[in-house]
């Protein structure tokens, strides 16, 4: 038998019931690409959780053009605000080839710049006034039930942070990006009201002095009362005197 006949008589891999390279017995292919598709995506759950935790709103969306050597390149710029309505808020500014890419980049950038806003009874703890370039913003605390009485991006960021009562004023410019940055700087400048160390020390010393003085006064009163109530012993003169 010649070599050609021997090769023809050899059983093929399919006839042996074997498996082809990169495939399972059921006919489904199994390679690195499918493994990545089926078992990958471990970090996508964390991203989805972050997206559900923070609410987002677009503050400004514009189409920008850059002149290159080969011509003009058009892209989209998105300014996005995120917040959890519990004191955390941030803004993100990014560009992308399309609107979706720009919003995604802005969201990822905003997550890295979250700040904690101090809130007291639904409002800010004190008045703050801040200027940033052409933007000028004034924020004042308000009573319960007053509501957020300010417009534009100031209102959006205040609601994202969880502030329910606020009086605000925007001066200088109508640029949403500049006003958003100025608002974030104003919120970051807020501080919780606290007593200074000197006042605490003085109050502590005054309390201690009052307590000590009160104890001494009570003891002196007790001694005087005891002395006044003591019966006097009569003196007896000797007979030989």
CSV table of C-alpha atoms in Angstrom, one decimal:
chain,number,residue,atom,x,y,z
A,1,UNK,CA,0.0,0.0,0.0
A,2,UNK,CA,1.4,3.3,-1.0
A,3,UNK,CA,1.8,6.3,1.3
A,4,UNK,CA,-1.2,8.1,-0.4
A,5,UNK,CA,-3.5,5.2,0.4
A,6,UNK,CA,-2.3,5.1,4.1
A,7,UNK,CA,-3.0,8.8,4.5
A,8,UNK,CA,-6.5,8.4,3.0
A,9,UNK,CA,-7.2,5.5,5.4
A,10,UNK,CA,-6.3,7.5,8.5
A,11,UNK,CA,-9.4,8.5,10.6
A,12,UNK,CA,-10.1,12.2,10.7
A,13,UNK,CA,-10.5,14.1,14.0
A,14,UNK,CA,-14.2,14.4,13.4
A,15,UNK,CA,-14.5,10.6,12.9
A,16,UNK,CA,-12.6,10.0,16.1
A,17,UNK,CA,-15.1,12.1,18.0
A,18,UNK,CA,-12.3,14.6,18.8
A,19,UNK,CA,-12.6,18.3,19.2
A,20,UNK,CA,-11.3,20.8,16.8
A,21,UNK,CA,-8.8,23.3,17.9
A,22,UNK,CA,-10.6,26.2,19.7
A,23,UNK,CA,-14.0,24.4,19.7
A,24,UNK,CA,-16.0,22.3,22.2
A,25,UNK,CA,-17.7,19.0,21.5
A,26,UNK,CA,-21.1,20.8,21.2
A,27,UNK,CA,-19.8,22.8,18.3
A,28,UNK,CA,-19.4,26.1,20.3
A,29,UNK,CA,-16.2,27.8,19.7
A,30,UNK,CA,-14.1,28.6,22.8
A,31,UNK,CA,-11.3,31.0,22.5
A,32,UNK,CA,-9.8,34.0,24.4
A,33,UNK,CA,-12.2,36.4,22.8
A,34,UNK,CA,-15.3,34.5,24.0
A,35,UNK,CA,-13.7,34.1,27.4
A,36,UNK,CA,-13.3,37.8,27.7
A,37,UNK,CA,-16.9,38.4,26.6
A,38,UNK,CA,-18.4,35.8,29.0
A,39,UNK,CA,-16.2,36.3,32.0
A,40,UNK,CA,-15.0,39.9,31.6
A,41,UNK,CA,-16.7,43.0,32.7
A,42,UNK,CA,-15.9,42.8,36.3
A,43,UNK,CA,-15.5,46.5,36.7
A,44,UNK,CA,-18.7,47.4,34.8
A,45,UNK,CA,-20.8,46.6,37.9
A,46,UNK,CA,-19.0,49.3,39.9
A,47,UNK,CA,-19.5,51.8,37.2
A,48,UNK,CA,-23.2,51.1,37.1
A,49,UNK,CA,-23.5,51.3,40.8
A,50,UNK,CA,-21.7,54.8,40.8
A,51,UNK,CA,-24.1,55.9,38.0
A,52,UNK,CA,-27.2,54.9,40.1
A,53,UNK,CA,-25.8,56.5,43.2
A,54,UNK,CA,-25.3,60.0,41.7
A,55,UNK,CA,-27.8,62.0,39.8
A,56,UNK,CA,-26.5,63.8,36.7
A,57,UNK,CA,-27.6,66.8,34.7
A,58,UNK,CA,-26.1,68.6,31.7
A,59,UNK,CA,-25.2,72.2,32.5
A,60,UNK,CA,-23.8,73.2,29.1
A,61,UNK,CA,-23.4,71.4,25.7
A,62,UNK,CA,-21.5,73.1,22.9
A,63,UNK,CA,-19.9,72.2,19.6
A,64,UNK,CA,-16.3,73.3,19.3
A,65,UNK,CA,-14.0,73.4,16.3
A,66,UNK,CA,-10.3,73.3,16.1
A,67,UNK,CA,-8.3,74.2,13.0
A,68,UNK,CA,-5.7,71.5,12.2
A,69,UNK,CA,-3.1,71.2,9.5
A,70,UNK,CA,-5.5,69.0,7.5
A,71,UNK,CA,-8.6,71.1,8.1
A,72,UNK,CA,-11.1,71.7,10.8
A,73,UNK,CA,-11.8,69.1,13.5
A,74,UNK,CA,-15.2,69.3,15.1
A,75,UNK,CA,-15.9,67.9,18.6
A,76,UNK,CA,-18.4,68.3,21.4
A,77,UNK,CA,-17.9,69.8,24.8
A,78,UNK,CA,-20.1,68.8,27.8
A,79,UNK,CA,-20.3,70.4,31.3
A,80,UNK,CA,-22.0,67.9,33.6
A,81,UNK,CA,-23.1,68.2,37.2
A,82,UNK,CA,-23.5,65.1,39.5
A,83,UNK,CA,-24.7,64.8,43.1
A,84,UNK,CA,-26.3,62.4,45.5
A,85,UNK,CA,-28.6,65.0,47.2
A,86,UNK,CA,-26.9,64.2,50.5
A,87,UNK,CA,-24.0,66.8,50.5
A,88,UNK,CA,-21.8,65.5,47.7
A,89,UNK,CA,-21.6,67.4,44.4
A,90,UNK,CA,-19.1,67.9,41.6
A,91,UNK,CA,-18.9,69.1,38.0
A,92,UNK,CA,-17.0,67.7,35.0
A,93,UNK,CA,-15.9,69.3,31.8
A,94,UNK,CA,-14.8,67.2,28.9
A,95,UNK,CA,-14.7,66.9,25.1
A,96,UNK,CA,-15.5,64.0,22.8
A,97,UNK,CA,-16.1,62.9,19.2
A,98,UNK,CA,-19.8,62.7,19.9
A,99,UNK,CA,-22.2,63.8,22.6
A,100,UNK,CA,-22.2,60.5,24.4
A,101,UNK,CA,-18.5,60.2,24.6
A,102,UNK,CA,-18.2,63.8,25.9
A,103,UNK,CA,-20.9,63.1,28.6
A,104,UNK,CA,-19.2,59.9,29.7
A,105,UNK,CA,-15.8,61.6,30.0
A,106,UNK,CA,-17.3,64.5,32.0
A,107,UNK,CA,-19.0,62.0,34.4
A,108,UNK,CA,-15.8,60.1,35.0
A,109,UNK,CA,-14.0,63.4,35.6
A,110,UNK,CA,-16.6,64.7,38.0
A,111,UNK,CA,-16.4,61.5,40.1
A,112,UNK,CA,-12.8,62.4,40.9
A,113,UNK,CA,-13.7,65.9,42.1
A,114,UNK,CA,-16.5,65.3,44.6
A,115,UNK,CA,-16.7,67.7,47.5
A,116,UNK,CA,-18.6,67.5,50.8
A,117,UNK,CA,-21.0,70.5,51.3
A,118,UNK,CA,-21.8,71.3,55.0
A,119,UNK,CA,-25.6,71.6,55.3
A,120,UNK,CA,-27.4,72.9,58.5
A,121,UNK,CA,-31.2,72.4,58.6
A,122,UNK,CA,-31.4,72.3,54.8
A,123,UNK,CA,-29.4,75.4,54.2
A,124,UNK,CA,-25.8,76.6,54.2
A,125,UNK,CA,-24.2,77.5,57.6
A,126,UNK,CA,-23.2,81.1,56.6
A,127,UNK,CA,-23.2,83.7,53.9
A,128,UNK,CA,-20.5,83.4,51.2
A,129,UNK,CA,-19.5,85.7,48.3
A,130,UNK,CA,-17.0,84.6,45.7
A,131,UNK,CA,-15.6,85.9,42.4
A,132,UNK,CA,-14.1,83.7,39.6
A,133,UNK,CA,-13.0,85.5,36.5
A,134,UNK,CA,-16.1,87.3,35.1
A,135,UNK,CA,-18.5,85.4,37.4
A,136,UNK,CA,-19.7,86.8,40.8
A,137,UNK,CA,-22.0,84.7,43.1
A,138,UNK,CA,-23.6,85.6,46.4
A,139,UNK,CA,-25.2,82.9,48.6
A,140,UNK,CA,-27.2,83.5,51.8
A,141,UNK,CA,-28.7,81.0,54.2
A,142,UNK,CA,-32.5,80.9,54.4
A,143,UNK,CA,-35.2,79.7,56.8
A,144,UNK,CA,-37.0,76.4,56.6
A,145,UNK,CA,-39.6,76.5,53.8
A,146,UNK,CA,-38.0,79.3,52.0
A,147,UNK,CA,-36.9,77.2,49.0
A,148,UNK,CA,-34.1,77.6,46.6
A,149,UNK,CA,-34.5,81.1,45.2
A,150,UNK,CA,-31.8,81.4,42.6
A,151,UNK,CA,-31.6,80.5,38.9
A,152,UNK,CA,-29.4,78.9,36.4
A,153,UNK,CA,-26.6,76.5,37.3
A,154,UNK,CA,-26.6,77.8,40.9
A,155,UNK,CA,-30.0,76.3,41.4
A,156,UNK,CA,-29.0,73.0,39.8
A,157,UNK,CA,-25.9,72.6,41.9
A,158,UNK,CA,-27.7,73.5,45.1
A,159,UNK,CA,-30.4,70.9,44.5
A,160,UNK,CA,-27.7,68.3,43.5
A,161,UNK,CA,-26.0,68.9,46.8
A,162,UNK,CA,-29.2,68.5,48.8
A,163,UNK,CA,-29.8,72.2,49.8
A,164,UNK,CA,-33.5,72.9,50.1
A,165,UNK,CA,-33.5,76.5,51.4
A,166,UNK,CA,-31.2,79.1,49.8
A,167,UNK,CA,-31.0,82.6,48.5
A,168,UNK,CA,-28.6,83.3,45.7
A,169,UNK,CA,-27.6,85.9,43.2
A,170,UNK,CA,-25.5,85.6,40.0
A,171,UNK,CA,-23.6,88.7,38.8
A,172,UNK,CA,-21.2,89.5,36.1
A,173,UNK,CA,-21.7,86.9,33.3
A,174,UNK,CA,-24.2,84.5,31.9
A,175,UNK,CA,-21.6,81.9,31.0
A,176,UNK,CA,-22.7,78.6,32.4
A,177,UNK,CA,-19.3,77.1,32.7
A,178,UNK,CA,-17.8,80.1,34.5
A,179,UNK,CA,-20.8,80.3,36.9
A,180,UNK,CA,-20.6,76.5,37.6
A,181,UNK,CA,-17.0,76.8,38.5
A,182,UNK,CA,-17.6,79.8,40.7
A,183,UNK,CA,-20.5,78.0,42.4
A,184,UNK,CA,-18.3,75.0,43.2
A,185,UNK,CA,-15.6,77.3,44.7
A,186,UNK,CA,-18.3,79.0,46.8
A,187,UNK,CA,-19.6,75.6,48.1
A,188,UNK,CA,-16.1,74.4,48.8
A,189,UNK,CA,-15.5,77.6,50.9
A,190,UNK,CA,-18.3,76.8,53.3
A,191,UNK,CA,-17.4,75.8,56.9
A,192,UNK,CA,-19.3,74.3,59.7
A,193,UNK,CA,-19.9,76.8,62.6
A,194,UNK,CA,-17.7,76.0,65.5
A,195,UNK,CA,-16.5,77.8,68.6
A,196,UNK,CA,-12.9,78.9,68.7
A,197,UNK,CA,-10.4,77.3,71.0
A,198,UNK,CA,-10.0,80.5,73.1
A,199,UNK,CA,-13.7,80.7,73.7
A,200,UNK,CA,-13.9,77.1,74.7
A,201,UNK,CA,-10.9,77.5,77.1
A,202,UNK,CA,-12.4,80.7,78.6
A,203,UNK,CA,-15.8,79.0,79.1
A,204,UNK,CA,-14.2,76.0,80.7
A,205,UNK,CA,-12.2,78.1,83.2
A,206,UNK,CA,-15.2,80.2,84.1
A,207,UNK,CA,-17.2,77.1,84.8
A,208,UNK,CA,-14.5,75.7,87.0
A,209,UNK,CA,-14.2,79.0,88.9
A,210,UNK,CA,-17.9,79.1,89.4
A,211,UNK,CA,-18.0,75.6,90.7
A,212,UNK,CA,-15.1,76.1,93.1
A,213,UNK,CA,-16.6,79.4,94.4
A,214,UNK,CA,-20.0,77.7,94.9
A,215,UNK,CA,-18.4,74.9,96.9
A,216,UNK,CA,-16.4,77.3,99.1
A,217,UNK,CA,-19.5,79.5,99.7
A,218,UNK,CA,-21.5,76.4,100.8
A,219,UNK,CA,-18.8,75.2,103.1
A,220,UNK,CA,-18.4,78.7,104.7
A,221,UNK,CA,-22.2,78.9,105.2
A,222,UNK,CA,-22.1,75.5,106.9
A,223,UNK,CA,-19.3,76.4,109.2
A,224,UNK,CA,-20.9,79.7,110.2
A,225,UNK,CA,-24.2,77.9,110.8
A,226,UNK,CA,-22.5,75.2,112.9
A,227,UNK,CA,-20.6,77.9,114.9
A,228,UNK,CA,-23.8,79.9,115.6
A,229,UNK,CA,-25.7,76.8,116.8
A,230,UNK,CA,-23.0,75.6,119.2
A,231,UNK,CA,-24.2,75.9,122.9
A,232,UNK,CA,-21.9,78.0,125.0
A,233,UNK,CA,-20.3,76.4,128.0
A,234,UNK,CA,-20.7,78.7,131.1
A,235,UNK,CA,-17.5,79.5,132.9
A,236,UNK,CA,-17.3,78.5,136.5
A,237,UNK,CA,-15.2,80.7,138.8
A,238,UNK,CA,-13.0,78.8,141.3
A,239,UNK,CA,-14.1,79.1,145.0
A,240,UNK,CA,-10.8,80.4,146.2
A,241,UNK,CA,-10.9,83.4,143.8
